[in-house]
């Protein structure tokens, strides 16, 4: 009714209709199960939770449902329906179905084992154990009588379970043959065949041999195979031994002279069997001895050996070789003269036996024996006796003597260049001078003012040149050597060619008795001039030589002995064509 002042009420009529709400079920898929699994629950949901959902099974032989708990009753497939009824406010929900798959179970607890039997003529079979209630079993390949190895299959079946297939092996083995023996046996070679045989062979059994029956000596492996139906073959092994017969071999005795070749040796045999002879041996025996052509006189064994045969061993008996002494001769020709220093030589004696010759009876101061040769030890004359050592191999000991003369040897002196020496130095002349004999050399100087010699030591005293003479007088073994000479030149460290001594004291004491000019003899083309303080020449001469032509205080112009005092000199000399001079002063004293 609609009212408004000034207006009539308006009455209107209409119908209100409220329809029932719809319901929707959500039913998740059900996972597969296996027969024997525990009960499980299912849980479908709906858009309306006020009305319960109910479940039903399409095949109670597979599964039953109580509430929402599912109980598996067998293997297979079942449809489970989820339903929800309606009420005053809701319409019934559409059914939702899910499929449950129940797989067959696995049979457990059943065993099927291998088994072995020995052959006894009856059938043998295998069987399973632990067969569950309600299960059945079927066999394939079971039940056998003969020996062998057989594969057997057992198939176990039960409702709602997969078949269980099991495999095992049925073995029926042959029985063993017993009571049979097969032993080794040994025989001695006699030319006949030998065999082995088994003992204790059971009834119904037979035997075959391999490697049996031999005539020759040796060791043979023999196999015996015993067989019987229903039994394993029995294989036996033994050794057939045929030992060699013993054959005695004897070497015959022999004789020869020392130094000659051995004769041919012979042997004899005893002990052949079966009418055999030496021709039946693989190799005949021979006889040898350790004695050679050079073996000493005496007795030596002749040893047989080397025989070979497959059927004989050998007993060897030695013979005896007797070597008797021989005779020998010695040849010793006269000895040629020798000279001291000659090389060792063979005296030349020889003996027919080829033995080493022994030398004795000699003078050791003349010769010695070194390594079987004559070694000269000194000049002289000596007898030498040749002989050989006594020996049981010979019936005689020859001997012969000869005379040897050894002459003195010549010797020479080798004199090489003496190097220039500085004034005041020394030099060992043994560096430049040697005698071929090795004997010591004696030296002398031609100018002991320039250089002196003591032993082998040369002393350089003043500038100049001196001749050094070397000599060796010889001894009991050497003749005197030819004297040889050499020259030594004395120089100054400053390079001066001449040195004029500043003082002259002609008093006869041998010291500075004349004007000494060192080195002047090296320059024979010289001229010396001496003047007094007034410039007057008192001495002048050429070829000044420090010996016969010198200034000794006398003027060579007037012959007058000059007064003591100071004088002036000029020395001119030629060097390699060049004219040189040296000036200075000297003091004359008495």
PDB file of C-alpha atoms in Angstrom, residues 182-187 195-196 211-212 214 218-223 236-242:
ATOM      1  CA  UNK A 182      96.243 -99.766 -10.011  1.00  0.00           C
ATOM      2  CA  UNK A 183      99.809 -99.717  -8.663  1.00  0.00           C
ATOM      3  CA  UNK A 184     103.244 -98.680  -9.965  1.00  0.00           C
ATOM      4  CA  UNK A 185     105.613-101.474 -10.953  1.00  0.00           C
ATOM      5  CA  UNK A 186     109.329-101.605 -11.813  1.00  0.00           C
ATOM      6  CA  UNK A 187     111.255-104.049 -13.998  1.00  0.00           C
ATOM      7  CA  UNK A 195     102.740-104.057 -18.749  1.00  0.00           C
ATOM      8  CA  UNK A 196     100.606-102.972 -15.732  1.00  0.00           C
ATOM      9  CA  UNK A 211     100.309 -96.075 -22.551  1.00  0.00           C
ATOM     10  CA  UNK A 212     100.728 -99.706 -21.481  1.00  0.00           C
ATOM     11  CA  UNK A 214     106.837-101.268 -23.255  1.00  0.00           C
ATOM     12  CA  UNK A 218     112.340 -95.748 -19.285  1.00  0.00           C
ATOM     13  CA  UNK A 219     109.557 -94.390 -17.076  1.00  0.00           C
ATOM     14  CA  UNK A 220     106.082 -94.554 -18.648  1.00  0.00           C
ATOM     15  CA  UNK A 221     102.763 -93.038 -17.473  1.00  0.00           C
ATOM     16  CA  UNK A 222      99.970 -95.625 -17.834  1.00  0.00           C
ATOM     17  CA  UNK A 223      96.212 -94.825 -17.522  1.00  0.00           C
ATOM     18  CA  UNK A 236      93.486 -94.554 -12.499  1.00  0.00           C
ATOM     19  CA  UNK A 237      97.140 -93.650 -13.084  1.00  0.00           C
ATOM     20  CA  UNK A 238     100.336 -95.575 -12.393  1.00  0.00           C
ATOM     21  CA  UNK A 239     103.951 -95.584 -13.558  1.00  0.00           C
ATOM     22  CA  UNK A 240     105.622 -98.443 -15.394  1.00  0.00           C
ATOM     23  CA  UNK A 241     109.392 -98.267 -14.841  1.00  0.00           C
ATOM     24  CA  UNK A 242     111.900-100.336 -16.796  1.00  0.00           C
TER      25      UNK A 242
END
